[in-house]
Amino acid sequence: MSNSESPERRKRRGADNPTLADVARESGVSTITVSRVLNSPDSVRQATRERVEAAIERVGYVRNMLAGSLASANSRFIAVIVPSLSNVVFIEVIHGLQTTFEKHGYQILLGNTEYDMRREHELVQTFLGWSSSALVITGLRHDEACTAMLRRWQKPVMEIMELGQGIDLNVGLSHYDAGRCMARHLLDRGYRRIVYAGSQMDGNYRARLRYEGHRDLLQEHGLEAPIEEWPDASALEIGAKALRHVMVQRPGTEAIHFADDTLATGAILDANRAGIRVPDDVAIAGFTGLPFGQHITPRLTTIVSPREAIGRIAAEQVIARIEGKAVKPSVYDIGFELCVGESA
């Protein structure tokens, strides 16, 4: 005998699901108040909000997000696309986005491109099909078809992490200037034989921009700007491998400018194991400003990017646009900070 339920049985079961009216009755408020708690919780007094939320839990109400989007061609979802979920940088950005969106009654749909622009295009197609209220996407570069799709879309598009004039809204920093800033610091400290080392540089063009800033400054001073690259994802062990490689293949190197703090930290830890003195034998610098770089010996010299603030400010601007408010400036320079440790 088949275990499948008849359409009538499924229909009757669906009719028994708790409704907005059930929540209103249980909490002693109007359905309009329940709707406000769900859609704009900050507009409801905390005591009322807590009472409604407790009633939602008691009756087992599950919000039908798709029903609202079908009725209004919109939703309470905001799509967020990042290039990596293994990189703590993007975890912090996502935290800034999510906490801010949730305060305004929105949830995120999260996608990971793995630094693949074709995958990014596929994710954009999928998320726009879900009637997302807005889209937050990493970087200003997308493939041609993806860019055309985003330009045709009539809802807010926020491009983050990189600075420049994009499709709609932008919050980020100049990676080119960050690369120049660290190169300037290394030159000011007297280093002249400097190697740039990075991973997945073909896909991670923001790291490439930092190298270009580094390279241009060195060349302006008549110096070479060699680069060493690894196809692997950034990891402590890749940083260790990079250190050993540079010390063997490029003897006389005075400083290594790593594309990120994970690589730089891996190099410092390996140097300590191998008896390589940092910075006496070789100086090491990074980018990102991750906390663990400040808890190793020697402390890492790095560029600090305000990751959580990028997410928070980007979310605030998206919400303002959704609510019909003017957003100025449309390009927001979050900036960066040079953090000088003992490693360089």
mmCIF file of C-alpha atoms in Angstrom:
data_model
loop_
_atom_site.group_PDB
_atom_site.id
_atom_site.type_symbol
_atom_site.label_atom_id
_atom_site.label_comp_id
_atom_site.label_asym_id
_atom_site.label_seq_id
_atom_site.Cartn_x
_atom_site.Cartn_y
_atom_site.Cartn_z
ATOM 1 C CA MET A 1 0.000 0.000 0.000
ATOM 2 C CA SER A 2 1.328 3.448 -0.880
ATOM 3 C CA ASN A 3 2.492 5.764 1.946
ATOM 4 C CA SER A 4 1.743 8.899 -0.062
ATOM 5 C CA GLU A 5 -0.954 11.207 1.271
ATOM 6 C CA SER A 6 -3.884 12.332 -0.854
ATOM 7 C CA PRO A 7 -4.040 16.020 -1.893
ATOM 8 C CA GLU A 8 -7.106 16.382 0.348
ATOM 9 C CA ARG A 9 -5.192 15.087 3.395
ATOM 10 C CA ARG A 10 -2.268 17.418 2.687
ATOM 11 C CA LYS A 11 -4.678 20.323 2.269
ATOM 12 C CA ARG A 12 -6.414 19.608 5.571
ATOM 13 C CA ARG A 13 -3.072 19.291 7.362
ATOM 14 C CA GLY A 14 -1.904 22.616 5.940
ATOM 15 C CA ALA A 15 -5.104 24.274 7.110
ATOM 16 C CA ASP A 16 -4.253 23.307 10.684
ATOM 17 C CA ASN A 17 -0.976 25.290 10.646
ATOM 18 C CA PRO A 18 -0.920 28.175 13.163
ATOM 19 C CA THR A 19 -1.750 31.540 11.621
ATOM 20 C CA LEU A 20 -0.975 35.177 12.327
ATOM 21 C CA ALA A 21 -4.402 35.439 13.957
ATOM 22 C CA ASP A 22 -3.496 32.570 16.315
ATOM 23 C CA VAL A 23 -0.377 34.447 17.416
ATOM 24 C CA ALA A 24 -2.376 37.661 17.896
ATOM 25 C CA ARG A 25 -4.991 35.882 20.007
ATOM 26 C CA GLU A 26 -2.344 34.111 22.094
ATOM 27 C CA SER A 27 -0.386 37.316 22.771
ATOM 28 C CA GLY A 28 -3.408 39.581 23.240
ATOM 29 C CA VAL A 29 -2.468 42.049 20.493
ATOM 30 C CA SER A 30 -3.761 42.827 17.009
ATOM 31 C CA THR A 31 -2.598 41.013 13.879
ATOM 32 C CA ILE A 32 -1.154 44.347 12.717
ATOM 33 C CA THR A 33 1.089 44.425 15.806
ATOM 34 C CA VAL A 34 2.208 40.832 15.155
ATOM 35 C CA SER A 35 3.017 41.815 11.576
ATOM 36 C CA ARG A 36 5.056 44.791 12.801
ATOM 37 C CA VAL A 37 7.032 42.530 15.151
ATOM 38 C CA LEU A 38 7.850 40.291 12.193
ATOM 39 C CA ASN A 39 8.574 43.018 9.659
ATOM 40 C CA SER A 40 10.006 45.933 11.653
ATOM 41 C CA PRO A 41 10.701 44.758 15.224
ATOM 42 C CA ASP A 42 12.488 47.987 16.192
ATOM 43 C CA SER A 43 9.184 49.860 15.776
ATOM 44 C CA VAL A 44 7.497 47.837 18.550
ATOM 45 C CA ARG A 45 8.037 48.304 22.289
ATOM 46 C CA GLN A 46 10.344 45.682 23.754
ATOM 47 C CA ALA A 47 7.733 44.307 26.180
ATOM 48 C CA THR A 48 5.185 43.864 23.395
ATOM 49 C CA ARG A 49 7.767 42.357 21.088
ATOM 50 C CA GLU A 50 8.809 39.831 23.711
ATOM 51 C CA ARG A 51 5.173 38.891 24.364
ATOM 52 C CA VAL A 52 4.534 38.309 20.667
ATOM 53 C CA GLU A 53 7.752 36.348 20.220
ATOM 54 C CA ALA A 54 6.803 34.107 23.161
ATOM 55 C CA ALA A 55 3.359 33.539 21.601
ATOM 56 C CA ILE A 56 4.978 32.631 18.265
ATOM 57 C CA GLU A 57 7.029 29.987 20.032
ATOM 58 C CA ARG A 58 4.058 28.620 21.996
ATOM 59 C CA VAL A 59 1.724 28.203 19.019
ATOM 60 C CA GLY A 60 4.484 27.032 16.680
ATOM 61 C CA TYR A 61 3.859 29.710 14.060
ATOM 62 C CA VAL A 62 6.133 29.476 10.999
ATOM 63 C CA ARG A 63 6.193 32.504 8.767
ATOM 64 C CA ASN A 64 5.495 31.897 5.061
ATOM 65 C CA MET A 65 8.157 34.108 3.515
ATOM 66 C CA LEU A 66 7.309 33.112 -0.050
ATOM 67 C CA ALA A 67 3.636 34.068 0.303
ATOM 68 C CA GLY A 68 4.613 37.663 1.047
ATOM 69 C CA SER A 69 6.999 37.798 -1.863
ATOM 70 C CA LEU A 70 4.364 36.438 -4.252
ATOM 71 C CA ALA A 71 1.916 39.111 -3.143
ATOM 72 C CA SER A 72 4.332 42.036 -3.316
ATOM 73 C CA ALA A 73 7.084 40.861 -5.711
ATOM 74 C CA ASN A 74 9.388 41.350 -2.734
ATOM 75 C CA SER A 75 10.498 39.425 0.341
ATOM 76 C CA ARG A 76 12.111 39.769 3.735
ATOM 77 C CA PHE A 77 15.243 38.136 2.329
ATOM 78 C CA ILE A 78 18.439 39.956 1.377
ATOM 79 C CA ALA A 79 20.927 37.970 -0.690
ATOM 80 C CA VAL A 80 24.594 38.089 0.359
ATOM 81 C CA ILE A 81 27.320 36.661 -1.891
ATOM 82 C CA VAL A 82 30.906 36.257 -0.656
ATOM 83 C CA PRO A 83 33.940 34.513 -2.196
ATOM 84 C CA SER A 84 34.810 32.323 0.801
ATOM 85 C CA LEU A 85 33.282 30.918 3.973
ATOM 86 C CA SER A 86 36.596 29.530 5.250
ATOM 87 C CA ASN A 87 38.180 32.991 5.422
ATOM 88 C CA VAL A 88 37.465 34.673 8.772
ATOM 89 C CA VAL A 89 37.472 38.045 6.999
ATOM 90 C CA PHE A 90 34.141 37.309 5.355
ATOM 91 C CA ILE A 91 32.704 35.705 8.486
ATOM 92 C CA GLU A 92 33.137 39.048 10.267
ATOM 93 C CA VAL A 93 31.610 40.965 7.355
ATOM 94 C CA ILE A 94 28.631 38.574 7.331
ATOM 95 C CA HIS A 95 28.190 39.111 11.076
ATOM 96 C CA GLY A 96 27.965 42.877 10.561
ATOM 97 C CA LEU A 97 25.435 42.405 7.775
ATOM 98 C CA GLN A 98 23.311 39.808 9.529
ATOM 99 C CA THR A 99 22.988 41.524 12.902
ATOM 100 C CA THR A 100 21.982 44.795 11.239
ATOM 101 C CA PHE A 101 19.509 43.224 8.818
ATOM 102 C CA GLU A 102 17.889 41.179 11.598
ATOM 103 C CA LYS A 103 17.250 44.331 13.624
ATOM 104 C CA HIS A 104 15.063 45.478 10.727
ATOM 105 C CA GLY A 105 13.267 42.156 10.287
ATOM 106 C CA TYR A 106 15.302 40.781 7.379
ATOM 107 C CA GLN A 107 17.133 37.476 6.994
ATOM 108 C CA ILE A 108 20.030 36.766 4.650
ATOM 109 C CA LEU A 109 20.324 34.246 1.848
ATOM 110 C CA LEU A 110 24.033 33.375 1.792
ATOM 111 C CA GLY A 111 26.041 32.231 -1.215
ATOM 112 C CA ASN A 112 29.735 31.331 -1.599
ATOM 113 C CA THR A 113 31.438 31.765 -4.985
ATOM 114 C CA GLU A 114 34.813 30.192 -4.062
ATOM 115 C CA TYR A 115 36.383 32.995 -6.143
ATOM 116 C CA ASP A 116 34.634 31.700 -9.289
ATOM 117 C CA MET A 117 32.826 34.399 -11.299
ATOM 118 C CA ARG A 118 30.746 31.838 -13.209
ATOM 119 C CA ARG A 119 29.464 30.513 -9.900
ATOM 120 C CA GLU A 120 28.801 34.091 -8.810
ATOM 121 C CA HIS A 121 26.616 34.597 -11.894
ATOM 122 C CA GLU A 122 24.649 31.431 -11.112
ATOM 123 C CA LEU A 123 24.073 32.538 -7.521
ATOM 124 C CA VAL A 124 22.877 35.974 -8.629
ATOM 125 C CA GLN A 125 20.366 34.339 -11.000
ATOM 126 C CA THR A 126 19.089 32.096 -8.222
ATOM 127 C CA PHE A 127 18.784 34.795 -5.567
ATOM 128 C CA LEU A 128 17.096 37.346 -7.807
ATOM 129 C CA GLY A 129 14.590 34.642 -8.694
ATOM 130 C CA TRP A 130 13.672 34.426 -5.000
ATOM 131 C CA SER A 131 12.538 38.073 -5.089
ATOM 132 C CA SER A 132 15.250 39.232 -2.715
ATOM 133 C CA SER A 133 14.672 42.729 -1.384
ATOM 134 C CA ALA A 134 18.295 43.640 -2.115
ATOM 135 C CA LEU A 135 21.633 42.068 -3.006
ATOM 136 C CA VAL A 136 24.999 42.445 -1.268
ATOM 137 C CA ILE A 137 27.868 41.171 -3.396
ATOM 138 C CA THR A 138 31.633 41.162 -2.892
ATOM 139 C CA GLY A 139 33.806 43.286 -5.138
ATOM 140 C CA LEU A 140 33.209 45.477 -8.169
ATOM 141 C CA ARG A 141 34.191 42.968 -10.856
ATOM 142 C CA HIS A 142 31.696 40.484 -12.241
ATOM 143 C CA ASP A 143 31.398 38.704 -15.562
ATOM 144 C CA GLU A 144 29.667 40.649 -18.336
ATOM 145 C CA ALA A 145 26.357 38.790 -18.168
ATOM 146 C CA CYS A 146 26.183 39.113 -14.383
ATOM 147 C CA THR A 147 26.883 42.840 -14.543
ATOM 148 C CA ALA A 148 24.156 43.325 -17.155
ATOM 149 C CA MET A 149 21.675 41.387 -15.006
ATOM 150 C CA LEU A 150 22.456 43.493 -11.933
ATOM 151 C CA ARG A 151 22.128 46.741 -13.884
ATOM 152 C CA ARG A 152 18.667 45.721 -15.096
ATOM 153 C CA TRP A 153 17.494 44.768 -11.613
ATOM 154 C CA GLN A 154 15.393 47.491 -10.001
ATOM 155 C CA LYS A 155 16.298 46.827 -6.357
ATOM 156 C CA PRO A 156 19.320 47.906 -4.246
ATOM 157 C CA VAL A 157 22.696 46.391 -5.136
ATOM 158 C CA MET A 158 25.489 46.869 -2.608
ATOM 159 C CA GLU A 159 29.074 46.013 -3.647
ATOM 160 C CA ILE A 160 31.449 45.654 -0.697
ATOM 161 C CA MET A 161 35.115 45.192 0.255
ATOM 162 C CA GLU A 162 36.488 47.165 -2.696
ATOM 163 C CA LEU A 163 36.257 50.908 -3.311
ATOM 164 C CA GLY A 164 35.016 52.507 -6.516
ATOM 165 C CA GLN A 165 32.051 53.508 -8.627
ATOM 166 C CA GLY A 166 29.951 50.419 -9.143
ATOM 167 C CA ILE A 167 26.415 49.479 -10.129
ATOM 168 C CA ASP A 168 24.572 51.174 -7.261
ATOM 169 C CA LEU A 169 25.933 51.358 -3.690
ATOM 170 C CA ASN A 170 29.485 50.683 -2.540
ATOM 171 C CA VAL A 171 31.243 50.353 0.833
ATOM 172 C CA GLY A 172 34.900 49.362 0.862
ATOM 173 C CA LEU A 173 38.535 50.367 0.886
ATOM 174 C CA SER A 174 41.252 50.951 -1.689
ATOM 175 C CA HIS A 175 43.311 47.767 -1.849
ATOM 176 C CA TYR A 176 45.767 49.467 -4.170
ATOM 177 C CA ASP A 177 46.405 52.166 -1.561
ATOM 178 C CA ALA A 178 46.683 49.530 1.184
ATOM 179 C CA GLY A 179 49.407 47.760 -0.789
ATOM 180 C CA ARG A 180 51.277 51.034 -1.291
ATOM 181 C CA CYS A 181 50.908 51.866 2.405
ATOM 182 C CA MET A 182 52.609 48.669 3.543
ATOM 183 C CA ALA A 183 55.297 48.947 0.877
ATOM 184 C CA ARG A 184 55.971 52.518 2.064
ATOM 185 C CA HIS A 185 56.319 51.296 5.647
ATOM 186 C CA LEU A 186 58.803 48.591 4.624
ATOM 187 C CA LEU A 187 60.844 51.098 2.617
ATOM 188 C CA ASP A 188 60.835 53.541 5.528
ATOM 189 C CA ARG A 189 62.221 50.764 7.740
ATOM 190 C CA GLY A 190 65.147 50.381 5.357
ATOM 191 C CA TYR A 191 64.130 47.164 3.544
ATOM 192 C CA ARG A 192 64.949 47.068 -0.160
ATOM 193 C CA ARG A 193 64.785 43.406 -1.202
ATOM 194 C CA ILE A 194 61.085 42.766 -0.686
ATOM 195 C CA VAL A 195 59.023 39.837 -1.982
ATOM 196 C CA TYR A 196 55.225 39.798 -2.228
ATOM 197 C CA ALA A 197 53.644 36.391 -1.507
ATOM 198 C CA GLY A 198 50.007 35.378 -2.007
ATOM 199 C CA SER A 199 47.619 32.522 -2.671
ATOM 200 C CA GLN A 200 44.788 32.123 -5.214
ATOM 201 C CA MET A 201 45.873 35.382 -6.797
ATOM 202 C CA ASP A 202 44.148 34.597 -10.094
ATOM 203 C CA GLY A 203 40.709 34.666 -8.453
ATOM 204 C CA ASN A 204 41.443 36.992 -5.533
ATOM 205 C CA TYR A 205 41.928 40.148 -7.540
ATOM 206 C CA ARG A 206 41.750 42.346 -4.428
ATOM 207 C CA ALA A 207 45.012 40.747 -3.286
ATOM 208 C CA ARG A 208 46.283 41.406 -6.808
ATOM 209 C CA LEU A 209 45.366 45.076 -6.417
ATOM 210 C CA ARG A 210 47.373 45.216 -3.197
ATOM 211 C CA TYR A 211 50.338 43.730 -5.034
ATOM 212 C CA GLU A 212 49.980 46.330 -7.791
ATOM 213 C CA GLY A 213 50.118 49.146 -5.239
ATOM 214 C CA HIS A 214 53.150 47.484 -3.619
ATOM 215 C CA ARG A 215 54.835 46.951 -6.999
ATOM 216 C CA ASP A 216 54.267 50.469 -8.298
ATOM 217 C CA LEU A 217 55.776 52.091 -5.214
ATOM 218 C CA LEU A 218 58.856 49.869 -5.287
ATOM 219 C CA GLN A 219 59.366 50.525 -8.982
ATOM 220 C CA GLU A 220 59.057 54.273 -8.376
ATOM 221 C CA HIS A 221 62.103 53.836 -6.122
ATOM 222 C CA GLY A 222 63.994 51.865 -8.758
ATOM 223 C CA LEU A 223 63.489 48.519 -6.986
ATOM 224 C CA GLU A 224 62.342 45.146 -8.246
ATOM 225 C CA ALA A 225 58.996 43.810 -7.006
ATOM 226 C CA PRO A 226 59.084 39.997 -7.294
ATOM 227 C CA ILE A 227 55.953 37.999 -6.491
ATOM 228 C CA GLU A 228 55.486 34.380 -5.407
ATOM 229 C CA GLU A 229 52.058 32.774 -5.796
ATOM 230 C CA TRP A 230 50.378 29.552 -4.665
ATOM 231 C CA PRO A 231 47.143 28.101 -6.106
ATOM 232 C CA ASP A 232 46.002 26.854 -2.688
ATOM 233 C CA ALA A 233 43.542 28.630 -0.435
ATOM 234 C CA SER A 234 45.122 30.828 2.224
ATOM 235 C CA ALA A 235 46.180 28.738 5.243
ATOM 236 C CA LEU A 236 48.852 28.710 7.937
ATOM 237 C CA GLU A 237 50.675 25.839 6.252
ATOM 238 C CA ILE A 238 50.802 27.741 2.949
ATOM 239 C CA GLY A 239 52.390 30.673 4.764
ATOM 240 C CA ALA A 240 54.998 28.315 6.221
ATOM 241 C CA LYS A 241 55.648 26.834 2.784
ATOM 242 C CA ALA A 242 55.985 30.319 1.294
ATOM 243 C CA LEU A 243 58.560 31.345 3.889
ATOM 244 C CA ARG A 244 60.744 28.284 3.225
ATOM 245 C CA HIS A 245 60.419 28.745 -0.533
ATOM 246 C CA VAL A 246 61.416 32.413 -0.483
ATOM 247 C CA MET A 247 64.358 31.830 1.863
ATOM 248 C CA VAL A 248 65.725 29.128 -0.471
ATOM 249 C CA GLN A 249 64.791 30.472 -3.901
ATOM 250 C CA ARG A 250 65.371 34.164 -3.207
ATOM 251 C CA PRO A 251 68.362 34.353 -0.866
ATOM 252 C CA GLY A 252 69.021 37.800 0.493
ATOM 253 C CA THR A 253 65.339 38.667 0.800
ATOM 254 C CA GLU A 254 64.943 41.233 3.564
ATOM 255 C CA ALA A 255 61.165 41.326 3.893
ATOM 256 C CA ILE A 256 58.122 39.354 2.768
ATOM 257 C CA HIS A 257 54.852 41.230 2.247
ATOM 258 C CA PHE A 258 52.116 38.605 2.516
ATOM 259 C CA ALA A 259 48.702 38.986 0.895
ATOM 260 C CA ASP A 260 46.918 38.305 4.200
ATOM 261 C CA ASP A 261 47.438 37.731 7.916
ATOM 262 C CA THR A 262 46.813 33.988 7.765
ATOM 263 C CA LEU A 263 49.782 33.474 5.449
ATOM 264 C CA ALA A 264 51.939 35.903 7.423
ATOM 265 C CA THR A 265 51.089 34.230 10.739
ATOM 266 C CA GLY A 266 51.894 30.802 9.317
ATOM 267 C CA ALA A 267 55.263 32.154 8.213
ATOM 268 C CA ILE A 268 56.072 33.611 11.642
ATOM 269 C CA LEU A 269 55.118 30.396 13.445
ATOM 270 C CA ASP A 270 57.279 28.352 11.083
ATOM 271 C CA ALA A 271 60.156 30.798 11.435
ATOM 272 C CA ASN A 272 60.035 30.338 15.211
ATOM 273 C CA ARG A 273 60.211 26.557 14.794
ATOM 274 C CA ALA A 274 63.048 26.778 12.272
ATOM 275 C CA GLY A 275 65.152 29.267 14.227
ATOM 276 C CA ILE A 276 64.671 32.013 11.633
ATOM 277 C CA ARG A 277 64.725 35.346 13.446
ATOM 278 C CA VAL A 278 61.902 37.745 12.573
ATOM 279 C CA PRO A 279 62.602 40.551 11.728
ATOM 280 C CA ASP A 280 66.414 40.196 12.023
ATOM 281 C CA ASP A 281 66.744 37.517 9.334
ATOM 282 C CA VAL A 282 63.606 38.461 7.415
ATOM 283 C CA ALA A 283 60.775 40.898 8.147
ATOM 284 C CA ILE A 284 57.168 39.766 7.700
ATOM 285 C CA ALA A 285 54.060 41.867 7.042
ATOM 286 C CA GLY A 286 50.417 41.018 6.336
ATOM 287 C CA PHE A 287 47.005 42.446 5.594
ATOM 288 C CA THR A 288 43.626 42.256 7.362
ATOM 289 C CA GLY A 289 44.328 42.892 11.061
ATOM 290 C CA LEU A 290 43.110 39.551 12.387
ATOM 291 C CA PRO A 291 43.323 39.248 16.197
ATOM 292 C CA PHE A 292 45.597 36.194 16.210
ATOM 293 C CA GLY A 293 48.320 38.188 14.475
ATOM 294 C CA GLN A 294 48.589 40.320 17.605
ATOM 295 C CA HIS A 295 48.940 37.293 19.912
ATOM 296 C CA ILE A 296 52.039 35.734 18.379
ATOM 297 C CA THR A 297 55.703 36.566 18.896
ATOM 298 C CA PRO A 298 56.738 38.817 17.299
ATOM 299 C CA ARG A 299 53.447 40.682 16.856
ATOM 300 C CA LEU A 300 52.499 40.974 13.208
ATOM 301 C CA THR A 301 52.813 44.242 11.312
ATOM 302 C CA THR A 302 49.683 44.500 9.183
ATOM 303 C CA ILE A 303 47.002 46.648 7.575
ATOM 304 C CA VAL A 304 43.735 46.603 9.531
ATOM 305 C CA SER A 305 40.556 46.518 7.451
ATOM 306 C CA PRO A 306 37.355 47.287 9.435
ATOM 307 C CA ARG A 307 35.500 44.124 8.423
ATOM 308 C CA GLU A 308 32.507 44.155 10.778
ATOM 309 C CA ALA A 309 32.010 47.870 10.110
ATOM 310 C CA ILE A 310 31.906 47.218 6.352
ATOM 311 C CA GLY A 311 29.036 44.788 6.910
ATOM 312 C CA ARG A 312 27.190 47.046 9.340
ATOM 313 C CA ILE A 313 27.436 50.220 7.253
ATOM 314 C CA ALA A 314 26.581 48.351 4.045
ATOM 315 C CA ALA A 315 23.474 46.908 5.714
ATOM 316 C CA GLU A 316 22.415 50.308 7.077
ATOM 317 C CA GLN A 317 22.648 51.843 3.604
ATOM 318 C CA VAL A 318 20.711 48.972 2.017
ATOM 319 C CA ILE A 319 17.923 49.319 4.587
ATOM 320 C CA ALA A 320 17.795 53.078 3.988
ATOM 321 C CA ARG A 321 17.428 52.502 0.249
ATOM 322 C CA ILE A 322 14.705 49.871 0.771
ATOM 323 C CA GLU A 323 12.824 52.396 2.920
ATOM 324 C CA GLY A 324 13.012 54.976 0.137
ATOM 325 C CA LYS A 325 15.585 57.218 1.801
ATOM 326 C CA ALA A 326 18.422 58.955 -0.023
ATOM 327 C CA VAL A 327 21.824 57.345 0.491
ATOM 328 C CA LYS A 328 24.761 59.729 0.292
ATOM 329 C CA PRO A 329 27.510 59.135 -0.499
ATOM 330 C CA SER A 330 26.751 56.162 -2.719
ATOM 331 C CA VAL A 331 30.479 55.287 -2.539
ATOM 332 C CA TYR A 332 31.629 55.004 1.076
ATOM 333 C CA ASP A 333 35.384 54.807 1.795
ATOM 334 C CA ILE A 334 35.717 52.832 5.043
ATOM 335 C CA GLY A 335 39.506 53.305 5.047
ATOM 336 C CA PHE A 336 42.226 51.197 6.671
ATOM 337 C CA GLU A 337 44.897 51.512 9.355
ATOM 338 C CA LEU A 338 48.568 50.564 9.476
ATOM 339 C CA CYS A 339 49.244 48.490 12.597
ATOM 340 C CA VAL A 340 52.970 48.317 13.353
ATOM 341 C CA GLY A 341 54.072 45.267 15.318
ATOM 342 C CA GLU A 342 57.541 43.829 15.849
ATOM 343 C CA SER A 343 57.606 41.589 12.751
ATOM 344 C CA ALA A 344 58.486 44.460 10.401
#
